[in-house]
PDB file of C-alpha atoms in Angstrom:
ATOM      1  CA  UNK A 356      48.607  26.302  20.839  1.00 49.00           C
ATOM      2  CA  UNK A 357      47.365  22.797  21.382  1.00 49.00           C
ATOM      3  CA  UNK A 358      43.642  22.383  20.672  1.00 47.00           C
ATOM      4  CA  UNK A 359      43.289  19.859  23.428  1.00 56.00           C
ATOM      5  CA  UNK A 360      44.627  22.341  26.012  1.00 46.00           C
ATOM      6  CA  UNK A 361      42.112  24.983  24.895  1.00 46.00           C
ATOM      7  CA  UNK A 362      39.245  22.519  25.113  1.00 57.00           C
ATOM      8  CA  UNK A 363      40.219  21.498  28.618  1.00 58.00           C
ATOM      9  CA  UNK A 364      40.362  25.122  29.735  1.00 58.00           C
ATOM     10  CA  UNK A 365      36.931  25.819  28.279  1.00 54.00           C
ATOM     11  CA  UNK A 366      35.478  22.778  30.008  1.00 50.00           C
ATOM     12  CA  UNK A 367      36.944  23.849  33.337  1.00 60.00           C
ATOM     13  CA  UNK A 368      35.511  27.341  33.015  1.00 55.00           C
ATOM     14  CA  UNK A 369      32.138  25.985  31.992  1.00 51.00           C
ATOM     15  CA  UNK A 370      32.053  23.591  34.957  1.00 55.00           C
ATOM     16  CA  UNK A 371      32.953  26.406  37.390  1.00 49.00           C
ATOM     17  CA  UNK A 372      30.199  28.561  35.898  1.00 50.00           C
ATOM     18  CA  UNK A 373      27.591  25.836  36.376  1.00 41.00           C
ATOM     19  CA  UNK A 374      28.629  25.273  39.994  1.00 52.00           C
ATOM     20  CA  UNK A 375      28.500  29.004  40.757  1.00 47.00           C
ATOM     21  CA  UNK A 376      25.086  29.292  39.116  1.00 42.00           C
ATOM     22  CA  UNK A 377      23.679  26.398  41.108  1.00 42.00           C
ATOM     23  CA  UNK A 378      24.991  27.762  44.383  1.00 42.00           C
ATOM     24  CA  UNK A 379      23.827  31.300  43.658  1.00 43.00           C
ATOM     25  CA  UNK A 380      20.411  30.143  42.489  1.00 45.00           C
ATOM     26  CA  UNK A 381      19.945  28.005  45.604  1.00 42.00           C
ATOM     27  CA  UNK A 382      20.733  30.958  47.831  1.00 44.00           C
ATOM     28  CA  UNK A 383      18.258  33.169  45.992  1.00 47.00           C
ATOM     29  CA  UNK A 384      15.333  30.754  46.219  1.00 49.00           C
ATOM     30  CA  UNK A 385      14.458  30.640  49.922  1.00 62.00           C
ATOM     31  CA  UNK A 386      11.424  29.386  51.796  1.00 83.00           C
ATOM     32  CA  UNK A 387       8.545  31.499  53.085  1.00 91.00           C
ATOM     33  CA  UNK A 388       6.594  30.607  56.235  1.00 94.00           C
ATOM     34  CA  UNK A 389       2.814  31.087  56.277  1.00 95.00           C
ATOM     35  CA  UNK A 390       0.750  31.090  59.493  1.00 96.00           C
ATOM     36  CA  UNK A 391      -3.001  30.784  60.071  1.00 96.00           C
ATOM     37  CA  UNK A 392      -5.240  29.570  62.936  1.00 95.00           C
ATOM     38  CA  UNK A 393      -6.255  25.935  62.755  1.00 94.00           C
ATOM     39  CA  UNK A 394      -9.953  26.589  63.450  1.00 95.00           C
ATOM     40  CA  UNK A 395     -12.279  29.554  63.077  1.00 95.00           C
ATOM     41  CA  UNK A 396     -15.925  29.895  64.141  1.00 95.00           C
ATOM     42  CA  UNK A 397     -18.312  32.471  62.680  1.00 96.00           C
ATOM     43  CA  UNK A 398     -21.937  33.324  63.315  1.00 95.00           C
ATOM     44  CA  UNK A 399     -24.252  32.732  60.416  1.00 94.00           C
ATOM     45  CA  UNK A 400     -24.982  35.931  58.482  1.00 94.00           C
ATOM     46  CA  UNK A 401     -22.018  37.907  59.852  1.00 95.00           C
ATOM     47  CA  UNK A 402     -18.740  39.001  58.292  1.00 96.00           C
ATOM     48  CA  UNK A 403     -15.892  36.640  59.088  1.00 96.00           C
ATOM     49  CA  UNK A 404     -12.197  37.498  58.997  1.00 96.00           C
ATOM     50  CA  UNK A 405      -9.861  34.766  57.796  1.00 97.00           C
ATOM     51  CA  UNK A 406      -6.518  35.662  59.341  1.00 97.00           C
ATOM     52  CA  UNK A 407      -3.226  34.828  57.690  1.00 97.00           C
ATOM     53  CA  UNK A 408       0.335  36.082  58.184  1.00 96.00           C
ATOM     54  CA  UNK A 409       3.717  35.168  56.779  1.00 95.00           C
ATOM     55  CA  UNK A 410       7.414  35.463  57.455  1.00 93.00           C
ATOM     56  CA  UNK A 411       9.907  36.183  54.696  1.00 91.00           C
ATOM     57  CA  UNK A 412      13.641  36.828  54.771  1.00 88.00           C
ATOM     58  CA  UNK A 413      13.287  39.204  51.869  1.00 89.00           C
ATOM     59  CA  UNK A 414      11.741  42.656  51.747  1.00 90.00           C
ATOM     60  CA  UNK A 415       8.195  42.485  50.427  1.00 92.00           C
ATOM     61  CA  UNK A 416       8.374  43.344  46.759  1.00 88.00           C
ATOM     62  CA  UNK A 417       5.786  44.438  44.244  1.00 89.00           C
ATOM     63  CA  UNK A 418       5.732  40.873  42.945  1.00 91.00           C
ATOM     64  CA  UNK A 419       4.390  39.465  46.218  1.00 95.00           C
ATOM     65  CA  UNK A 420       1.082  37.651  45.860  1.00 95.00           C
ATOM     66  CA  UNK A 421      -1.568  35.966  48.007  1.00 96.00           C
ATOM     67  CA  UNK A 422      -3.840  33.151  46.892  1.00 96.00           C
ATOM     68  CA  UNK A 423      -6.813  31.850  48.875  1.00 97.00           C
ATOM     69  CA  UNK A 424      -8.279  28.450  48.100  1.00 96.00           C
ATOM     70  CA  UNK A 425     -11.368  26.607  49.363  1.00 96.00           C
ATOM     71  CA  UNK A 426     -12.578  23.018  49.613  1.00 95.00           C
ATOM     72  CA  UNK A 427     -16.112  22.298  50.898  1.00 93.00           C
ATOM     73  CA  UNK A 428     -16.540  20.143  53.972  1.00 89.00           C
ATOM     74  CA  UNK A 429     -16.351  16.476  53.133  1.00 84.00           C
ATOM     75  CA  UNK A 430     -15.180  17.107  49.544  1.00 81.00           C
ATOM     76  CA  UNK A 431     -12.414  14.940  48.161  1.00 80.00           C
ATOM     77  CA  UNK A 432     -11.616  17.208  45.221  1.00 80.00           C
ATOM     78  CA  UNK A 433      -8.638  19.537  45.106  1.00 89.00           C
ATOM     79  CA  UNK A 434      -9.172  23.030  46.558  1.00 92.00           C
ATOM     80  CA  UNK A 435     -10.268  25.774  44.197  1.00 93.00           C
ATOM     81  CA  UNK A 436      -8.874  29.305  44.118  1.00 94.00           C
ATOM     82  CA  UNK A 437     -11.514  31.927  44.955  1.00 96.00           C
ATOM     83  CA  UNK A 438      -9.348  35.019  45.659  1.00 96.00           C
ATOM     84  CA  UNK A 439      -6.023  36.381  44.398  1.00 96.00           C
ATOM     85  CA  UNK A 440      -4.148  39.544  45.465  1.00 97.00           C
ATOM     86  CA  UNK A 441      -1.029  41.092  43.930  1.00 95.00           C
ATOM     87  CA  UNK A 442       0.317  44.545  43.166  1.00 91.00           C
ATOM     88  CA  UNK A 443      -2.285  46.253  45.323  1.00 92.00           C
ATOM     89  CA  UNK A 444      -5.191  44.727  43.384  1.00 94.00           C
ATOM     90  CA  UNK A 445      -7.541  41.865  44.175  1.00 93.00           C
ATOM     91  CA  UNK A 446      -8.991  39.397  41.685  1.00 94.00           C
ATOM     92  CA  UNK A 447     -11.996  37.118  42.268  1.00 91.00           C
ATOM     93  CA  UNK A 448     -11.705  33.415  41.614  1.00 87.00           C
ATOM     94  CA  UNK A 449     -13.895  31.058  39.688  1.00 83.00           C
ATOM     95  CA  UNK A 450     -16.218  30.114  42.557  1.00 90.00           C
ATOM     96  CA  UNK A 451     -19.597  31.820  42.254  1.00 91.00           C
ATOM     97  CA  UNK A 452     -20.213  31.046  45.911  1.00 92.00           C
ATOM     98  CA  UNK A 453     -17.832  33.841  46.979  1.00 95.00           C
ATOM     99  CA  UNK A 454     -18.694  36.347  44.254  1.00 92.00           C
ATOM    100  CA  UNK A 455     -18.680  39.932  45.591  1.00 92.00           C
ATOM    101  CA  UNK A 456     -18.336  38.661  49.137  1.00 95.00           C
ATOM    102  CA  UNK A 457     -14.559  38.630  49.616  1.00 96.00           C
ATOM    103  CA  UNK A 458     -12.684  41.788  50.678  1.00 95.00           C
ATOM    104  CA  UNK A 459      -8.934  42.222  51.082  1.00 97.00           C
ATOM    105  CA  UNK A 460      -8.162  43.283  54.684  1.00 96.00           C
ATOM    106  CA  UNK A 461      -4.441  42.539  54.927  1.00 96.00           C
ATOM    107  CA  UNK A 462      -1.257  44.565  54.486  1.00 95.00           C
ATOM    108  CA  UNK A 463       1.678  42.881  52.805  1.00 95.00           C
ATOM    109  CA  UNK A 464       4.125  45.424  54.220  1.00 93.00           C
ATOM    110  CA  UNK A 465       3.047  44.246  57.681  1.00 94.00           C
ATOM    111  CA  UNK A 466       3.201  40.564  56.611  1.00 95.00           C
ATOM    112  CA  UNK A 467      -0.591  40.335  56.820  1.00 97.00           C
ATOM    113  CA  UNK A 468      -2.527  38.385  54.175  1.00 97.00           C
ATOM    114  CA  UNK A 469      -5.982  38.309  55.780  1.00 97.00           C
ATOM    115  CA  UNK A 470      -9.320  38.583  53.991  1.00 97.00           C
ATOM    116  CA  UNK A 471     -12.954  39.144  54.999  1.00 97.00           C
ATOM    117  CA  UNK A 472     -15.937  37.137  53.806  1.00 96.00           C
ATOM    118  CA  UNK A 473     -19.302  38.890  54.083  1.00 96.00           C
ATOM    119  CA  UNK A 474     -22.567  37.139  54.950  1.00 95.00           C
ATOM    120  CA  UNK A 475     -21.044  33.876  56.113  1.00 95.00           C
ATOM    121  CA  UNK A 476     -23.277  30.912  55.228  1.00 94.00           C
ATOM    122  CA  UNK A 477     -23.481  27.290  56.256  1.00 94.00           C
ATOM    123  CA  UNK A 478     -22.306  26.381  52.769  1.00 93.00           C
ATOM    124  CA  UNK A 479     -19.017  28.158  53.583  1.00 95.00           C
ATOM    125  CA  UNK A 480     -18.075  25.376  56.004  1.00 96.00           C
ATOM    126  CA  UNK A 481     -14.905  23.684  54.881  1.00 95.00           C
ATOM    127  CA  UNK A 482     -11.148  24.097  54.665  1.00 96.00           C
ATOM    128  CA  UNK A 483      -9.427  27.269  53.456  1.00 97.00           C
ATOM    129  CA  UNK A 484      -5.818  27.598  52.330  1.00 97.00           C
ATOM    130  CA  UNK A 485      -3.657  30.731  52.437  1.00 97.00           C
ATOM    131  CA  UNK A 486      -0.674  30.681  50.070  1.00 96.00           C
ATOM    132  CA  UNK A 487       1.844  33.565  49.927  1.00 96.00           C
ATOM    133  CA  UNK A 488       4.702  34.156  47.491  1.00 94.00           C
ATOM    134  CA  UNK A 489       7.329  36.864  47.842  1.00 94.00           C
ATOM    135  CA  UNK A 490       9.987  36.431  45.126  1.00 90.00           C
ATOM    136  CA  UNK A 491      12.613  35.227  45.545  1.00 89.00           C
ATOM    137  CA  UNK A 492      10.839  33.520  48.477  1.00 88.00           C
ATOM    138  CA  UNK A 493       8.590  31.310  46.390  1.00 85.00           C
ATOM    139  CA  UNK A 494       8.777  27.965  48.124  1.00 85.00           C
ATOM    140  CA  UNK A 495       6.662  27.156  51.141  1.00 85.00           C
ATOM    141  CA  UNK A 496       3.601  25.318  52.362  1.00 90.00           C
ATOM    142  CA  UNK A 497       0.194  26.990  52.339  1.00 93.00           C
ATOM    143  CA  UNK A 498      -1.423  27.253  55.750  1.00 95.00           C
ATOM    144  CA  UNK A 499      -4.972  25.943  56.173  1.00 94.00           C
ATOM    145  CA  UNK A 500      -7.950  26.967  58.312  1.00 96.00           C
ATOM    146  CA  UNK A 501     -10.928  24.829  59.222  1.00 96.00           C
ATOM    147  CA  UNK A 502     -13.989  27.112  59.172  1.00 96.00           C
ATOM    148  CA  UNK A 503     -17.275  26.444  61.004  1.00 95.00           C
ATOM    149  CA  UNK A 504     -20.340  28.639  60.431  1.00 95.00           C
ATOM    150  CA  UNK A 505     -22.810  28.145  63.293  1.00 93.00           C
ATOM    151  CA  UNK A 506     -25.721  29.824  65.031  1.00 91.00           C
ATOM    152  CA  UNK A 507     -24.983  32.432  67.696  1.00 85.00           C
ATOM    153  CA  UNK A 508     -25.901  30.041  70.521  1.00 80.00           C
ATOM    154  CA  UNK A 509     -23.260  27.579  69.346  1.00 71.00           C
ATOM    155  CA  UNK A 510     -20.363  30.027  69.258  1.00 71.00           C
ATOM    156  CA  UNK A 511     -17.474  29.287  71.673  1.00 71.00           C
ATOM    157  CA  UNK A 512     -17.689  31.457  74.796  1.00 60.00           C
ATOM    158  CA  UNK A 513     -14.486  33.420  74.304  1.00 56.00           C
ATOM    159  CA  UNK A 514     -15.822  36.979  74.235  1.00 53.00           C
ATOM    160  CA  UNK A 515     -13.738  39.804  75.756  1.00 60.00           C
ATOM    161  CA  UNK A 516     -16.288  40.243  78.566  1.00 58.00           C
ATOM    162  CA  UNK A 517     -15.873  36.638  79.695  1.00 64.00           C
ATOM    163  CA  UNK A 518     -12.098  36.934  79.535  1.00 72.00           C
ATOM    164  CA  UNK A 519     -12.212  40.114  81.642  1.00 72.00           C
ATOM    165  CA  UNK A 520     -14.410  38.415  84.254  1.00 73.00           C
ATOM    166  CA  UNK A 521     -11.985  35.513  84.428  1.00 79.00           C
ATOM    167  CA  UNK A 522      -9.031  37.850  84.964  1.00 85.00           C
ATOM    168  CA  UNK A 523     -10.840  39.758  87.743  1.00 90.00           C
ATOM    169  CA  UNK A 524     -11.812  36.506  89.466  1.00 86.00           C
ATOM    170  CA  UNK A 525      -8.210  35.319  89.346  1.00 89.00           C
ATOM    171  CA  UNK A 526      -6.972  38.579  90.906  1.00 90.00           C
ATOM    172  CA  UNK A 527      -9.545  38.344  93.710  1.00 93.00           C
ATOM    173  CA  UNK A 528      -8.515  34.759  94.446  1.00 85.00           C
ATOM    174  CA  UNK A 529      -4.872  35.811  94.686  1.00 90.00           C
ATOM    175  CA  UNK A 530      -5.745  38.612  97.116  1.00 94.00           C
ATOM    176  CA  UNK A 531      -7.765  36.236  99.322  1.00 94.00           C
ATOM    177  CA  UNK A 532      -4.927  33.701  99.360  1.00 93.00           C
ATOM    178  CA  UNK A 533      -2.434  36.425 100.317  1.00 91.00           C
ATOM    179  CA  UNK A 534      -4.619  37.672 103.208  1.00 91.00           C
ATOM    180  CA  UNK A 535      -5.225  34.164 104.577  1.00 90.00           C
ATOM    181  CA  UNK A 536      -1.508  33.362 104.371  1.00 90.00           C
ATOM    182  CA  UNK A 537      -0.674  36.572 106.247  1.00 86.00           C
ATOM    183  CA  UNK A 538      -3.011  35.762 109.145  1.00 86.00           C
ATOM    184  CA  UNK A 539      -1.733  32.173 109.352  1.00 89.00           C
ATOM    185  CA  UNK A 540       1.842  33.420 109.642  1.00 87.00           C
ATOM    186  CA  UNK A 541       0.847  35.955 112.281  1.00 83.00           C
ATOM    187  CA  UNK A 542      -0.863  33.278 114.364  1.00 83.00           C
ATOM    188  CA  UNK A 543       2.176  31.014 114.186  1.00 83.00           C
ATOM    189  CA  UNK A 544       4.522  33.724 115.490  1.00 72.00           C
ATOM    190  CA  UNK A 545       5.553  33.299 119.205  1.00 68.00           C
ATOM    191  CA  UNK A 546       3.610  35.478 121.657  1.00 58.00           C
ATOM    192  CA  UNK A 547       5.609  38.076 123.601  1.00 56.00           C
ATOM    193  CA  UNK A 548       2.811  38.954 126.045  1.00 53.00           C
ATOM    194  CA  UNK A 549       2.796  38.635 129.787  1.00 49.00           C
ATOM    195  CA  UNK A 550       3.731  35.132 130.994  1.00 52.00           C
ATOM    196  CA  UNK A 551       2.975  35.598 134.720  1.00 52.00           C
ATOM    197  CA  UNK A 552       5.418  35.664 137.585  1.00 48.00           C
ATOM    198  CA  UNK A 553       8.894  34.268 137.136  1.00 51.00           C
ATOM    199  CA  UNK A 554      10.655  31.877 139.469  1.00 46.00           C
ATOM    200  CA  UNK A 555      12.059  34.686 141.620  1.00 49.00           C
ATOM    201  CA  UNK A 556       8.584  36.135 142.106  1.00 49.00           C
ATOM    202  CA  UNK A 557       7.265  32.693 143.080  1.00 48.00           C
ATOM    203  CA  UNK A 558      10.013  32.156 145.671  1.00 46.00           C
ATOM    204  CA  UNK A 559       9.503  35.628 147.067  1.00 49.00           C
ATOM    205  CA  UNK A 560       5.761  35.144 147.330  1.00 50.00           C
ATOM    206  CA  UNK A 561       6.245  31.824 149.124  1.00 49.00           C
ATOM    207  CA  UNK A 562       8.573  33.480 151.666  1.00 49.00           C
ATOM    208  CA  UNK A 563       6.205  36.340 152.228  1.00 44.00           C
ATOM    209  CA  UNK A 564       3.273  33.933 152.720  1.00 52.00           C
ATOM    210  CA  UNK A 565       5.083  32.335 155.624  1.00 54.00           C
ATOM    211  CA  UNK A 566       5.542  35.683 157.424  1.00 51.00           C
ATOM    212  CA  UNK A 567       2.655  37.861 156.355  1.00 48.00           C
ATOM    213  CA  UNK A 568      -0.517  36.545 154.745  1.00 49.00           C
ATOM    214  CA  UNK A 569      -1.775  39.975 153.791  1.00 45.00           C
ATOM    215  CA  UNK A 570       1.481  40.948 152.146  1.00 49.00           C
ATOM    216  CA  UNK A 571       1.549  37.598 150.302  1.00 47.00           C
ATOM    217  CA  UNK A 572      -1.931  38.265 148.973  1.00 49.00           C
ATOM    218  CA  UNK A 573      -0.843  41.645 147.602  1.00 47.00           C
ATOM    219  CA  UNK A 574       2.212  40.109 145.977  1.00 50.00           C
ATOM    220  CA  UNK A 575       0.106  37.441 144.278  1.00 48.00           C
ATOM    221  CA  UNK A 576      -2.285  40.007 142.901  1.00 46.00           C
ATOM    222  CA  UNK A 577       0.665  42.014 141.578  1.00 49.00           C
ATOM    223  CA  UNK A 578       2.010  38.992 139.700  1.00 41.00           C
ATOM    224  CA  UNK A 579      -1.368  38.106 138.200  1.00 47.00           C
ATOM    225  CA  UNK A 580      -1.834  41.540 136.661  1.00 45.00           C
ATOM    226  CA  UNK A 581       0.669  42.231 133.861  1.00 46.00           C
ATOM    227  CA  UNK A 582      -0.610  45.771 133.436  1.00 47.00           C
ATOM    228  CA  UNK A 583       0.280  46.867 137.001  1.00 47.00           C
ATOM    229  CA  UNK A 584       3.629  48.687 137.409  1.00 51.00           C
ATOM    230  CA  UNK A 585       6.426  47.072 139.384  1.00 50.00           C
ATOM    231  CA  UNK A 586       6.292  48.240 143.001  1.00 53.00           C
ATOM    232  CA  UNK A 587       8.220  47.711 146.219  1.00 53.00           C
ATOM    233  CA  UNK A 588       6.983  46.102 149.403  1.00 53.00           C
ATOM    234  CA  UNK A 589       3.913  47.657 151.042  1.00 51.00           C
ATOM    235  CA  UNK A 590       4.241  48.855 154.645  1.00 52.00           C
ATOM    236  CA  UNK A 591       1.105  49.070 156.779  1.00 49.00           C
ATOM    237  CA  UNK A 592       0.940  51.416 159.764  1.00 50.00           C
ATOM    238  CA  UNK A 593      -1.792  51.864 162.331  1.00 52.00           C
ATOM    239  CA  UNK A 594      -2.132  55.343 163.733  1.00 51.00           C
ATOM    240  CA  UNK A 595      -3.845  56.184 167.010  1.00 52.00           C
ATOM    241  CA  UNK A 596      -5.643  59.528 166.798  1.00 52.00           C
ATOM    242  CA  UNK A 597      -7.113  59.418 170.327  1.00 52.00           C
ATOM    243  CA  UNK A 598      -3.979  60.655 172.084  1.00 54.00           C
ATOM    244  CA  UNK A 599      -4.399  57.975 174.821  1.00 52.00           C
ATOM    245  CA  UNK A 600      -1.179  56.252 175.767  1.00 51.00           C
ATOM    246  CA  UNK A 601      -2.933  53.239 177.192  1.00 50.00           C
ATOM    247  CA  UNK A 602      -2.320  50.220 175.072  1.00 46.00           C
ATOM    248  CA  UNK A 603      -5.761  48.846 175.698  1.00 47.00           C
ATOM    249  CA  UNK A 604      -7.295  51.946 174.181  1.00 44.00           C
ATOM    250  CA  UNK A 605      -5.625  51.146 170.933  1.00 44.00           C
ATOM    251  CA  UNK A 606      -8.422  48.760 170.049  1.00 47.00           C
ATOM    252  CA  UNK A 607     -11.149  51.364 170.610  1.00 47.00           C
ATOM    253  CA  UNK A 608      -9.847  54.059 168.329  1.00 46.00           C
ATOM    254  CA  UNK A 609     -11.143  55.142 164.946  1.00 50.00           C
ATOM    255  CA  UNK A 610     -10.745  52.931 161.895  1.00 52.00           C
ATOM    256  CA  UNK A 611      -7.187  52.168 160.959  1.00 50.00           C
ATOM    257  CA  UNK A 612      -5.615  54.216 158.169  1.00 49.00           C
ATOM    258  CA  UNK A 613      -3.250  52.342 155.802  1.00 49.00           C
ATOM    259  CA  UNK A 614      -0.470  54.162 154.086  1.00 52.00           C
ATOM    260  CA  UNK A 615       1.414  52.691 151.141  1.00 53.00           C
ATOM    261  CA  UNK A 616       5.028  53.587 150.779  1.00 52.00           C
ATOM    262  CA  UNK A 617       6.322  52.588 147.358  1.00 52.00           C
ATOM    263  CA  UNK A 618       9.836  52.810 146.121  1.00 50.00           C
ATOM    264  CA  UNK A 619       8.993  53.546 142.532  1.00 44.00           C
TER     265      UNK A 619
END
């Protein structure tokens, strides 16, 4: 067999192996995303929780690790590691400032890498970095937190009680707006109440006024009262109880009795 042919075959196989290795290695090494709040305020002398979480495409393995770093406020030097966690154990860093003050409070299985710092001091003001590795997710950018240790009076007013009061006030405002809107709509609706006499009633009353003033007066009062039931014409009769047939005696009898005859 020709030596040159064997060499070419070996070179081709070697080149394919390198390409496969590069592709496979690139797929294995993926990025990890780390999240932390931009700012955190703590009261002087209290325990502060530095929150940090991460997102990884891989299942959290026993090789996962968390590193916390710190740089004092206004310092131009590189941050220094003061806490390390891996394999269920925590290790203090080289900063004496945080000695015996840092406690692990996270849970890697829940993608939580938070820590607690006891007895927060004004010297703890500065920038903190949270860096998480979860092989093969080993590439990523550490997330940073700007910490401010202040007196109680200077803390931002974001307590749960204030939030609850704000929510209740918003609900009350919505209820008031709904009630006002309801009454405005009701007032704008057309009224279906009594509108007085119609044209037919007016013509009838005018005709009756020409013949009988008393009957016209009764008709007008009927139209002006929407609560009165509809009634027919009223007939007035004068009765003579004296028994005298003389017409002149009609004016000397007892008071006249009026009888109303209604159709309805």
